[in-house]
Coordinates of C-alpha atoms and ligand atoms in Angstrom, one line a residue:
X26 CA -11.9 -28.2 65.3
X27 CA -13.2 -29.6 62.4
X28 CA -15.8 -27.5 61.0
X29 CA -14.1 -23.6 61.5
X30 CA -10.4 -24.5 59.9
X31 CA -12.4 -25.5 56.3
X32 CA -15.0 -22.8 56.8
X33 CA -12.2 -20.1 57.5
X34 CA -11.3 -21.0 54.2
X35 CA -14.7 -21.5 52.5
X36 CA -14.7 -18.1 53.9
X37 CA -11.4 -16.5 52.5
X38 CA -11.9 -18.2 49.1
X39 CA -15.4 -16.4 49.0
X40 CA -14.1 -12.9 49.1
X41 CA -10.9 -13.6 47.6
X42 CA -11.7 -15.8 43.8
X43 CA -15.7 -15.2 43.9
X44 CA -15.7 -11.7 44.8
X45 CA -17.9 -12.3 48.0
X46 CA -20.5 -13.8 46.4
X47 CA -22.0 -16.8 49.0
X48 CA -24.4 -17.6 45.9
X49 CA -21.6 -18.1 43.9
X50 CA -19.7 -19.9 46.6
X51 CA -22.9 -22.8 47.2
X52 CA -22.8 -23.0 43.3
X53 CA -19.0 -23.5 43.1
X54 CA -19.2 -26.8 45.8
X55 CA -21.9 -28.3 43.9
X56 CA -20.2 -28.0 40.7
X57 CA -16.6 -29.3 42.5
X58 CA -17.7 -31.1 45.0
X59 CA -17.6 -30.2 48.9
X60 CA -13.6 -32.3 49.5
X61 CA -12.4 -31.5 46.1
X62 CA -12.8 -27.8 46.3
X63 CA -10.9 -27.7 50.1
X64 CA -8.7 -30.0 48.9
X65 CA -7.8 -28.1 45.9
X66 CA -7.1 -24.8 47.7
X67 CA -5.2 -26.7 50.1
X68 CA -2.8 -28.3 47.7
X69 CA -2.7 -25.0 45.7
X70 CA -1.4 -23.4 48.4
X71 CA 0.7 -26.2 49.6
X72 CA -0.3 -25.3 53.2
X73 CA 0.3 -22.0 53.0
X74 CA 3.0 -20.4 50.6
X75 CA 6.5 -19.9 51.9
X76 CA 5.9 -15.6 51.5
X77 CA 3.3 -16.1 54.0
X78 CA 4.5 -18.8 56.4
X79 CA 7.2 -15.6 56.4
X80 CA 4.8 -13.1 57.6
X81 CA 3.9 -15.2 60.2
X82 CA 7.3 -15.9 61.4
X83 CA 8.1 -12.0 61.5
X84 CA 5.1 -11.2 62.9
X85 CA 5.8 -13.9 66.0
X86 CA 9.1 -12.9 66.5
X87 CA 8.6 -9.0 66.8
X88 CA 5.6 -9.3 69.2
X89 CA 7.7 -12.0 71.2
X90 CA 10.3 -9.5 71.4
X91 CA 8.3 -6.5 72.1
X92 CA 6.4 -8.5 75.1
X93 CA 9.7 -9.1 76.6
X94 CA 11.5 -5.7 76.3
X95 CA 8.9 -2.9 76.1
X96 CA 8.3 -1.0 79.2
X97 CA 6.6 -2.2 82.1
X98 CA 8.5 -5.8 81.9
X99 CA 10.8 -7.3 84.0
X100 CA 11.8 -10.5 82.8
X101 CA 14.8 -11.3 81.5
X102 CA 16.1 -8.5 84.1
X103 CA 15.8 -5.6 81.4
X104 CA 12.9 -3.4 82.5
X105 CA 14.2 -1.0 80.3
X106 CA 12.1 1.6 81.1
X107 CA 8.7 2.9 82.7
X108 CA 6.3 4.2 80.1
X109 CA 5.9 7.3 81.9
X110 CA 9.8 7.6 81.8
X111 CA 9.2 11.2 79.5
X112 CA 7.3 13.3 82.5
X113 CA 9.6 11.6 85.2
X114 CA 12.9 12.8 83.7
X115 CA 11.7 16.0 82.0
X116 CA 13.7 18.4 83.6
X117 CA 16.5 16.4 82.4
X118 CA 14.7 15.3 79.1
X119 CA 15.0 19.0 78.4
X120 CA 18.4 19.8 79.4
X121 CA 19.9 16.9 77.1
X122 CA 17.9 17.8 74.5
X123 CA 18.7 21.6 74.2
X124 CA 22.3 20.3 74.6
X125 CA 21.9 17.6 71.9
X126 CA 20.0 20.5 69.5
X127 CA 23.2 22.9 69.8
X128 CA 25.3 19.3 69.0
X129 CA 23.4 18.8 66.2
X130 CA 23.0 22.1 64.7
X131 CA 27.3 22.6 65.3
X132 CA 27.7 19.2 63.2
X133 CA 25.4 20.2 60.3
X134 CA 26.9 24.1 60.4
X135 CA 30.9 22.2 60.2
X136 CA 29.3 19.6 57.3
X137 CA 27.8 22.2 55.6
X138 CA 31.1 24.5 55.3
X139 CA 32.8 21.1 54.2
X140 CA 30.9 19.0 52.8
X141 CA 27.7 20.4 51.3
X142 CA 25.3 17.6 49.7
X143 CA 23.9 20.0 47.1
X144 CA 24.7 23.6 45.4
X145 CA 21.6 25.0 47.2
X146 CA 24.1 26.0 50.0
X147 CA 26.0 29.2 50.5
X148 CA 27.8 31.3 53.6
X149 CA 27.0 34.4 54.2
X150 CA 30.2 35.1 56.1
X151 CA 28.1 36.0 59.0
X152 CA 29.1 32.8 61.4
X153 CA 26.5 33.6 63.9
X154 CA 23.6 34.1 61.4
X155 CA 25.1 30.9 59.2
X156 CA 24.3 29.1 62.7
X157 CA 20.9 30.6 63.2
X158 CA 19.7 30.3 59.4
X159 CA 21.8 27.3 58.3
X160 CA 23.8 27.3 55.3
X161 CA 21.9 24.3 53.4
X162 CA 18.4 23.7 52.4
X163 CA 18.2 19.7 51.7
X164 CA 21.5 18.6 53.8
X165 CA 21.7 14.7 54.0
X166 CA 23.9 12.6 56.0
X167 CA 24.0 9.4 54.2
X168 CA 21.0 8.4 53.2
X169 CA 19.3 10.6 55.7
X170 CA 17.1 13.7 54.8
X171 CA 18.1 16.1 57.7
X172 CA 14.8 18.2 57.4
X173 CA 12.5 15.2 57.4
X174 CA 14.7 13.4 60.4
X175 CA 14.4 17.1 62.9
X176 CA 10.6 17.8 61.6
X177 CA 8.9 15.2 60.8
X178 CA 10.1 12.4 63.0
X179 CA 12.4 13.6 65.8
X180 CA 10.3 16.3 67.2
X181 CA 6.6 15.1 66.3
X182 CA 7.0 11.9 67.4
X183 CA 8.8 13.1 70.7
X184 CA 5.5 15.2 71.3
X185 CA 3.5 12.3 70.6
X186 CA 5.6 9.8 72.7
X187 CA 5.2 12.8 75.6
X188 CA 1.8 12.4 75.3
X189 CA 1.3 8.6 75.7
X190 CA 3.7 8.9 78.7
X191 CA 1.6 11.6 80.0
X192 CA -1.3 9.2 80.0
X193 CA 0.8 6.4 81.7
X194 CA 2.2 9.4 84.4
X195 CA -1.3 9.8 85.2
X196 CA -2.1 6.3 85.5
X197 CA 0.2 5.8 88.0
X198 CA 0.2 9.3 90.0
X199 CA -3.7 8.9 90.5
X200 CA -5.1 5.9 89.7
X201 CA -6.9 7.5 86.6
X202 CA -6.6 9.7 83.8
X203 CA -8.5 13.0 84.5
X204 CA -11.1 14.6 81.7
X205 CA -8.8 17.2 81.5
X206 CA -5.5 15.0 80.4
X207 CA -7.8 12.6 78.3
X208 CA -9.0 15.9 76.0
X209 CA -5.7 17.4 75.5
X210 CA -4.1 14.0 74.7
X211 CA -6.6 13.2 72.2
X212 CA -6.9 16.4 70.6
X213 CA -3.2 16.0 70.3
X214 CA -2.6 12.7 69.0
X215 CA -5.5 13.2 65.7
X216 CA -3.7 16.6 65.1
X217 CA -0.3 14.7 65.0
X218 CA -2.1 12.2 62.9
X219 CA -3.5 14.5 60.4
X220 CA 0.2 16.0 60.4
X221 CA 1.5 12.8 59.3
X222 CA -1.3 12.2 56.5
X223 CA -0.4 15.8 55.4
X224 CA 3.1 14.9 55.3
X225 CA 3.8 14.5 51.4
X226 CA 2.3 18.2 51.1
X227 CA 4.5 19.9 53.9
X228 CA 7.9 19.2 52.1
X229 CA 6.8 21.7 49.9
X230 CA 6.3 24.0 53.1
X231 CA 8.2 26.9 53.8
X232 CA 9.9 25.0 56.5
X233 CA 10.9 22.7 54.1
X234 CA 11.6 24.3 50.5
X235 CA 12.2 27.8 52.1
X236 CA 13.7 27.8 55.3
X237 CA 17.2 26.4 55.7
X238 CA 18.5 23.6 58.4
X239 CA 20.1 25.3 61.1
X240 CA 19.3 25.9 65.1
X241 CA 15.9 28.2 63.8
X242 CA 14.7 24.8 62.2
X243 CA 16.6 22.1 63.6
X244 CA 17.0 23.0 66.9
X245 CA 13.7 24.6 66.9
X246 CA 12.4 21.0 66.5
X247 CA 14.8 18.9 68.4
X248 CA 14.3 20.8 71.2
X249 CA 12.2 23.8 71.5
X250 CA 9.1 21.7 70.0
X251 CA 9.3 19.7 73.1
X252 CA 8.9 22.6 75.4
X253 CA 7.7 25.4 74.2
X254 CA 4.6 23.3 72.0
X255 CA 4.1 21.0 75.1
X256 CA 3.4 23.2 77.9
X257 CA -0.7 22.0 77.8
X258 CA 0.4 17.8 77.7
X259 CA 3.2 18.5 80.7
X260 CA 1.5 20.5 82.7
X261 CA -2.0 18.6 82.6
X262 CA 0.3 15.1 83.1
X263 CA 1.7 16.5 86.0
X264 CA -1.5 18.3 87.8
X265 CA -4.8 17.5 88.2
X266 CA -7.5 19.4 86.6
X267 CA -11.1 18.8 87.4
X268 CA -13.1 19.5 84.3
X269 CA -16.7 18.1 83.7
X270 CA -17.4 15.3 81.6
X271 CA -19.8 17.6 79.2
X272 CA -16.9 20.0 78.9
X273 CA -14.4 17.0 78.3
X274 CA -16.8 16.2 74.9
X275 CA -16.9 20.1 73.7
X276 CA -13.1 20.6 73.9
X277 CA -12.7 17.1 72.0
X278 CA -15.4 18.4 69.5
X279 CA -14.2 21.5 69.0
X280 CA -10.0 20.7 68.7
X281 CA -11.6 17.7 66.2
X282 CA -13.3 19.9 63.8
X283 CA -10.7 22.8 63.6
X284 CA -7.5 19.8 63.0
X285 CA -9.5 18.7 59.9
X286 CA -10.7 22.0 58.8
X287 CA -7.4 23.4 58.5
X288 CA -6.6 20.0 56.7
X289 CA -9.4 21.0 54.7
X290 CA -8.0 24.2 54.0
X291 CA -4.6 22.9 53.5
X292 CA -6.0 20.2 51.2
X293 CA -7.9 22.3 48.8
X294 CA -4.7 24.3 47.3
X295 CA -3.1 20.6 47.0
X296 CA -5.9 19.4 45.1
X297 CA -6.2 22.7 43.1
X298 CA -2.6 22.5 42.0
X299 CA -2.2 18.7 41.6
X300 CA -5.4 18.7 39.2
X301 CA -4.6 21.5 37.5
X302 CA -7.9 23.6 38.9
X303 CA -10.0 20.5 37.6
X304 CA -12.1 20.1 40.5
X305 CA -14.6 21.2 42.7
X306 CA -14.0 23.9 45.6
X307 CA -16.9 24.4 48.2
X308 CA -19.1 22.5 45.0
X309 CA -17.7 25.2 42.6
X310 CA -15.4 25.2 39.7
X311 CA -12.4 26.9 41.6
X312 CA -11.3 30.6 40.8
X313 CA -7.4 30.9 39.8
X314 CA -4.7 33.1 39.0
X315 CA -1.9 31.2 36.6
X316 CA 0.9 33.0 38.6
X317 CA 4.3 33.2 36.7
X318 CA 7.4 33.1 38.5
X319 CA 11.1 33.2 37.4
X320 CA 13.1 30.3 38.5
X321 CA 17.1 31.2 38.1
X322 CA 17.9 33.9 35.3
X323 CA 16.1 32.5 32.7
X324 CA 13.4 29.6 33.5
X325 CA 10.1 30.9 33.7
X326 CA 7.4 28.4 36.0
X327 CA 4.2 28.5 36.7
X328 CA 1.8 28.1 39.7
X329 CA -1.9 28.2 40.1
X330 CA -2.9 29.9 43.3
X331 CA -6.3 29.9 44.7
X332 CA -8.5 32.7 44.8
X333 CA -11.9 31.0 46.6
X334 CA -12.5 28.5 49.0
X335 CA -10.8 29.0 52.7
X336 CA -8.3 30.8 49.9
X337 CA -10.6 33.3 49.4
X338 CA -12.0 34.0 52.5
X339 CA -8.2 35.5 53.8
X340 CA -4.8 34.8 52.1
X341 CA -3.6 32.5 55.4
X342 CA -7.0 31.8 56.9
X343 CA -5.6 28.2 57.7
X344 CA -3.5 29.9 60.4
X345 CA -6.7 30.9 62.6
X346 CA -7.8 27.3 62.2
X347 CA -4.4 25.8 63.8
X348 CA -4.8 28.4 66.3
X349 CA -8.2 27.6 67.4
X350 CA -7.5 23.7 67.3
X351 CA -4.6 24.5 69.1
X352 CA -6.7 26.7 71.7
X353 CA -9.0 23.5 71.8
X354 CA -6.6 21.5 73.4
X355 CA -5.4 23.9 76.1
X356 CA -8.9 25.0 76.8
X357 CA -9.0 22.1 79.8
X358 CA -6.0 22.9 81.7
X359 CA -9.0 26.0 82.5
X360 CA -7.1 29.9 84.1
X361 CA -5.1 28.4 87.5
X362 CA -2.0 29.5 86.3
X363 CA -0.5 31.1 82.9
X364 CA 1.7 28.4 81.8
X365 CA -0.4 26.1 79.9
X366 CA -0.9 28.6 78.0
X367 CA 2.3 29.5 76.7
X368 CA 2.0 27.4 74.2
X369 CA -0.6 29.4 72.5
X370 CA 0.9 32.5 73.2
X371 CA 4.2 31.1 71.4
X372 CA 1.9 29.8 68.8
X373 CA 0.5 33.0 68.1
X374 CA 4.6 34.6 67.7
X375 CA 5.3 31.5 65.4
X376 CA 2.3 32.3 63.4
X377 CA 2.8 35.8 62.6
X378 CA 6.4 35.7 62.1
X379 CA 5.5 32.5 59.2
X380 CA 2.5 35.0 57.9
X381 CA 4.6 37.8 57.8
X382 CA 7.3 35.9 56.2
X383 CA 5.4 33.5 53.5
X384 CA 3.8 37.0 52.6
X385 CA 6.7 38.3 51.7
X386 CA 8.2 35.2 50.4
X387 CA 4.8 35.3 47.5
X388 CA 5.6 39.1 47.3
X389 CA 9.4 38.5 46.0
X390 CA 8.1 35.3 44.0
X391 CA 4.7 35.8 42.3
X392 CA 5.2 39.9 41.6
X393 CA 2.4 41.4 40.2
X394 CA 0.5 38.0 40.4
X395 CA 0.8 38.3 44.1
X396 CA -0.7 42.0 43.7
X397 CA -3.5 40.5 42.0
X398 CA -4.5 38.0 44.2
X399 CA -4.3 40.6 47.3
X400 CA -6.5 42.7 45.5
X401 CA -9.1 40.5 45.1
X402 CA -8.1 38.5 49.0
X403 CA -7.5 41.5 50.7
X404 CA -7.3 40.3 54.4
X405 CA -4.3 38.3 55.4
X406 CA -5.7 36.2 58.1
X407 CA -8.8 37.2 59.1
X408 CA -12.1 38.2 57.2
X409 CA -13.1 42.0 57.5
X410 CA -10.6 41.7 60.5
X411 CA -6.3 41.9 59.3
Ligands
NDP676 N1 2.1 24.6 64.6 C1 2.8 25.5 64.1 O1 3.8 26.0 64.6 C2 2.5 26.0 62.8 C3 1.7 25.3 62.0 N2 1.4 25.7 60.7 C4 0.5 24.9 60.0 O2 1.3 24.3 59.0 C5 0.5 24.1 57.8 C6 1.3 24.7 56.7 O3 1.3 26.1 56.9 P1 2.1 27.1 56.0 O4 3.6 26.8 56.2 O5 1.7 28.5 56.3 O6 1.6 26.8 54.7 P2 2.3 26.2 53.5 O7 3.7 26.6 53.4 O8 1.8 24.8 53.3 O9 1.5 27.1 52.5 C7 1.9 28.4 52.1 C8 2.4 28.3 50.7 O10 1.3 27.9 49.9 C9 1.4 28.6 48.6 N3 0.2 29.4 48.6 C10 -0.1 30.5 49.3 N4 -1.3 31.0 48.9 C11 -1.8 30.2 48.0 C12 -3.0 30.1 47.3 N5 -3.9 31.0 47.4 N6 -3.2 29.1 46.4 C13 -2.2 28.2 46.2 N7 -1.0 28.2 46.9 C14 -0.8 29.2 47.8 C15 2.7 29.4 48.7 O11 3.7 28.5 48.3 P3 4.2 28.3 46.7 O12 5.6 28.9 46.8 O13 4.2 26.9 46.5 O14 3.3 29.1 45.9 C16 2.9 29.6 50.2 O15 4.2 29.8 50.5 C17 -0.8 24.7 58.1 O16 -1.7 23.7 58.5 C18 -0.6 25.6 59.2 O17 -1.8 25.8 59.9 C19 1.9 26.9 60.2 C20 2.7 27.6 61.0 C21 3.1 27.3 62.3
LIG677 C1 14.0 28.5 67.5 C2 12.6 28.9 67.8 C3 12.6 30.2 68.6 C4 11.6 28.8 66.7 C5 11.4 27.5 66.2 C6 10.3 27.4 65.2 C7 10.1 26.0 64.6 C8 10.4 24.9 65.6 C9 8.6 26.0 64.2 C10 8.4 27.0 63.0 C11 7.2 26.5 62.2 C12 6.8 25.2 63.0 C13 5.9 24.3 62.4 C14 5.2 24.5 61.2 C15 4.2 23.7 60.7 C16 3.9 22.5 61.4 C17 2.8 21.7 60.8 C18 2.0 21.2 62.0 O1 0.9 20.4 61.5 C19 2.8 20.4 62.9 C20 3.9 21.3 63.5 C21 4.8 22.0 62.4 C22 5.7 20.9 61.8 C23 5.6 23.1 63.2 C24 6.8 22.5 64.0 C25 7.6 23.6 64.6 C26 8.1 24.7 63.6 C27 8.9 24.1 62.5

């Protein structure tokens, strides 16, 4: 009690004022004196500043509240919920939620007739396809990006929360998480991690700068996300699968090194066009077309796209890398039945409609610079293959 409170902060004024040097440190007491030194920290600080006495109180509080009112509790008579609440209700889950997409979706359609938040919003007269396609590209309720509420938080974190209550399910259904559950959950959760570290880069998606909010997007993420994506997590939750331990490790591998290879891939155009093609690609200077493209009328802009690297290899090679990290993490649910793995097959549907589409999306955009760069990438997705 006496000794670790003044060498805690022997040790933190170390790192902190004598940039970790210990030789430093030992010169520093000899030259002060052993007391003086502690004592001037000490008085310095005046027993801590008030910022982080702050921290300290926050920090208390929130953990003091979370260990009385997150699941699994049941003082204070809340037990508000068990953590494998999501695979217990998820016949329900669902229903609400395709009920609470259509909600949503008839809210933002009425807003956007009424009250649009910017000019990039028109009707097309068409009620039905107005619904489908939405009628605004950046609606905000408040001071709430729509897009970023539906994509980015509401359905990805659903499918992660799914996925911890899937572990929990399995807890309590059999005493143990299987090999099988354990692979697909953590495959899962680094993809949904690397999705969030992407993040900055996929509001300039076409889901995000192309695609309008409306049941395609919105709903498509409130609700069908949660399905039609989850099929692997809910049915591997809900039924044992006996895989080995070895083939455990090679699905993990596997659905670890294609999440961060299509990162990769995703990665290298960011870089490309955030340095200006001043950087290395695969440990080369990159190869580029300075795409023009007409903004409006009048303003002319222009865009670097990238002709090597995964670039070069196929026009939308990234897409057989989500598929194959995706195929990763259904890969333990094994052949008993076919729906596991209709996720993938939905996968695949989403992908080529989003290839087919960006494709033509570059085609209308970049013209002749698109031409170009298909001349000298001729396969879409797949090397000497499409
Ligand atoms: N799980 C799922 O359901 C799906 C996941 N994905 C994943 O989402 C991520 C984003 O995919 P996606 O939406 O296809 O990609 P992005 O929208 O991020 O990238 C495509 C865009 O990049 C630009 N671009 C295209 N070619 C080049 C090039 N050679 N050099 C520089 N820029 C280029 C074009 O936009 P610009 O107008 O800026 O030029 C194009 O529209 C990927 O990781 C993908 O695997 C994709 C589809 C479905
Ligand atoms: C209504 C439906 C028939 C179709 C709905 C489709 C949308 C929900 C999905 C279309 C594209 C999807 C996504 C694209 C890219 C992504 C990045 C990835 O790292 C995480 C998943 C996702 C955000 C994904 C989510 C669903 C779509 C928006």
């Amino acid at each position: 009690m006496l000794t670790t409170p003044v060498s805690t902060v022997l040790l933190a004024y170390c790192v902190a004022k004598l940039d970790g040097s210990v030789v430093a440190l030992i010169y520093q007491i000899t030259k002060t004196g052993f007391w003086n030194l502690i004592q001037e920290q000490w008085i310095m600080n005046i027993c801590g500043t008030i910022q982080c006495w702050k921290i300290i109180g926050v920090l208390s509080l929130t953990q003091m509240i979370f260990m009385r009112f997150l699941p699994g509790c049941s003082s204070w008579g809340l037990n508000f919920f068990p953590a494998s609440i999501l695979i217990d209700l998820y016949l329900e889950l669902v229903i609400t939620l395709v009920c609470f997409g259509f909600i949503f979706c008839g809210i933002l359609y009425i807003k956007g007739v009424f009250f649009p938040s910017t000019v990039e919003s028109d009707l097309s007269g068409n009620v039905v396809f107005d619904f489908f396609w939405g009628t605004e590209l950046y609606p905000r309720v408040l001071c709430w990006d729509v897009k970023v509420f539906t994509n980015c938080r509401f359905g990805l974190m659903l499918w992660q929360m799914l996925i911890f209550s899937g572990l929990a399910y399995q807890q309590n259904t059999y005493g143990e998480i299987s090999f099988a559950y354990m692979a697909t959950a953590i495959i899962q959760t680094q993809y949904l991690f690397k999705f969030y570290l992407w993040e900055k880069a996929y509001t300039k998606s076409m889901d995000i700068a192309w695609d309008r909010a409306g049941f395609y997007i919105c709903w498509g993420c409130i609700a069908f996300v949660f399905v039609g994506f989850n099929t692997p997590t809910i049915y591997l939750a809900m039924y044992n699968v006996d895989i080995s331990r070895e083939f455990c490790a090679a699905c993990i591998l596997l659905g670890v090194l294609f999440t961060w290879l299509t990162y990769w891939a995703d990665m290298q155009k960011e870089i490309v066009r955030e340095t200006e093609g001043k950087c290395l690609v695969f440990g080369k200077k990159p190869e580029i077309i300075l795409a023009k493209y007409k903004v409006g009328d009048r303003e002319e802009k222009v865009n670097i796209l990238l002709v090597s690297g995964f670039w070069g290899w196929a026009r939308q090679f990234h897409c057989i890398l989500e598929l194959l990290a995706s195929l990763a993490w259904t890969l333990p649910a094994l052949f008993n039945t076919i729906f596991p793995w209709i996720y993938l097959f939905t996968l695949c549907l989403v992908v080529i409609q989003h290839v087919v589409r960006d494709e033509w999306k570059n085609k209308e955009k970049y013209g002749k610079y698109w031409e170009e760069y298909s001349k000298r990438v001729p396969y879409r997705v797949m090397p000497y293959i499409i």
